[in-house]
GROMACS .gro file of C-alpha atoms in nm:
model
   77
    1UNK     CA    1  -1.914   1.899  -0.423
    2UNK     CA    2  -1.519   1.896  -0.452
    3UNK     CA    3  -1.338   1.877  -0.770
    4UNK     CA    4  -0.999   1.793  -0.862
    5UNK     CA    5  -0.858   1.865  -1.221
    6UNK     CA    6  -0.563   1.635  -1.314
    7UNK     CA    7  -0.386   1.776  -1.618
    8UNK     CA    8  -0.089   1.544  -1.645
    9UNK     CA    9  -0.191   1.180  -1.664
   10UNK     CA   10  -0.061   0.925  -1.896
   11UNK     CA   11  -0.292   0.769  -2.174
   12UNK     CA   12  -0.213   0.437  -2.028
   13UNK     CA   13  -0.331   0.541  -1.686
   14UNK     CA   14  -0.662   0.681  -1.817
   15UNK     CA   15  -0.708   0.363  -2.033
   16UNK     CA   16  -0.665   0.147  -1.716
   17UNK     CA   17  -0.905   0.369  -1.517
   18UNK     CA   18  -1.167   0.335  -1.786
   19UNK     CA   19  -1.116  -0.045  -1.788
   20UNK     CA   20  -1.168  -0.067  -1.413
   21UNK     CA   21  -1.466   0.164  -1.420
   22UNK     CA   22  -1.633  -0.053  -1.665
   23UNK     CA   23  -1.547  -0.366  -1.464
   24UNK     CA   24  -1.686  -0.188  -1.163
   25UNK     CA   25  -1.987  -0.059  -1.337
   26UNK     CA   26  -1.894   0.306  -1.251
   27UNK     CA   27  -1.816   0.630  -1.425
   28UNK     CA   28  -1.451   0.708  -1.475
   29UNK     CA   29  -1.493   0.977  -1.230
   30UNK     CA   30  -1.641   0.749  -0.985
   31UNK     CA   31  -1.359   0.512  -1.037
   32UNK     CA   32  -1.083   0.757  -1.013
   33UNK     CA   33  -1.236   0.897  -0.687
   34UNK     CA   34  -1.257   0.527  -0.543
   35UNK     CA   35  -0.894   0.483  -0.640
   36UNK     CA   36  -0.781   0.804  -0.451
   37UNK     CA   37  -0.982   0.729  -0.159
   38UNK     CA   38  -0.846   0.383  -0.138
   39UNK     CA   39  -0.482   0.507  -0.172
   40UNK     CA   40  -0.524   0.776   0.098
   41UNK     CA   41  -0.700   0.575   0.364
   42UNK     CA   42  -0.522   0.234   0.291
   43UNK     CA   43  -0.193   0.406   0.345
   44UNK     CA   44  -0.307   0.578   0.661
   45UNK     CA   45  -0.429   0.250   0.795
   46UNK     CA   46  -0.105   0.073   0.703
   47UNK     CA   47   0.103   0.353   0.876
   48UNK     CA   48  -0.124   0.312   1.201
   49UNK     CA   49  -0.055  -0.064   1.194
   50UNK     CA   50   0.307  -0.013   1.161
   51UNK     CA   51   0.303   0.225   1.472
   52UNK     CA   52   0.100  -0.015   1.664
   53UNK     CA   53   0.349  -0.296   1.600
   54UNK     CA   54   0.653  -0.071   1.668
   55UNK     CA   55   0.495   0.022   2.004
   56UNK     CA   56   0.502  -0.348   2.096
   57UNK     CA   57   0.873  -0.374   2.049
   58UNK     CA   58   1.068  -0.330   2.390
   59UNK     CA   59   1.254  -0.003   2.384
   60UNK     CA   60   1.639  -0.015   2.472
   61UNK     CA   61   1.661  -0.386   2.377
   62UNK     CA   62   1.901  -0.461   2.087
   63UNK     CA   63   1.713  -0.658   1.807
   64UNK     CA   64   1.892  -0.922   1.609
   65UNK     CA   65   1.898  -0.868   1.228
   66UNK     CA   66   1.660  -1.130   1.069
   67UNK     CA   67   1.941  -1.211   0.818
   68UNK     CA   68   2.160  -1.312   1.099
   69UNK     CA   69   1.882  -1.557   1.240
   70UNK     CA   70   1.834  -1.714   0.895
   71UNK     CA   71   2.197  -1.771   0.845
   72UNK     CA   72   2.231  -1.922   1.172
   73UNK     CA   73   1.929  -2.145   1.120
   74UNK     CA   74   2.049  -2.250   0.781
   75UNK     CA   75   2.399  -2.343   0.920
   76UNK     CA   76   2.253  -2.560   1.169
   77UNK     CA   77   2.115  -2.783   0.888
   0.00000   0.00000   0.00000
């Protein structure tokens, strides 16, 4: 079994983790582990999705800034 000791965490964060643990019927340790795993894997998943979308963008083609497109559309009205 792996262990992590966190020595510097605010009392507010601990209180919030305790609230979440009670809501999810988990121990504080289980809740903290779930939060860490979600943070690590959700971020990796988002980064993979960003890379997938970026790969669909044609290379060497100048992209128009969305602000310009919005302003042009607004000015037509």
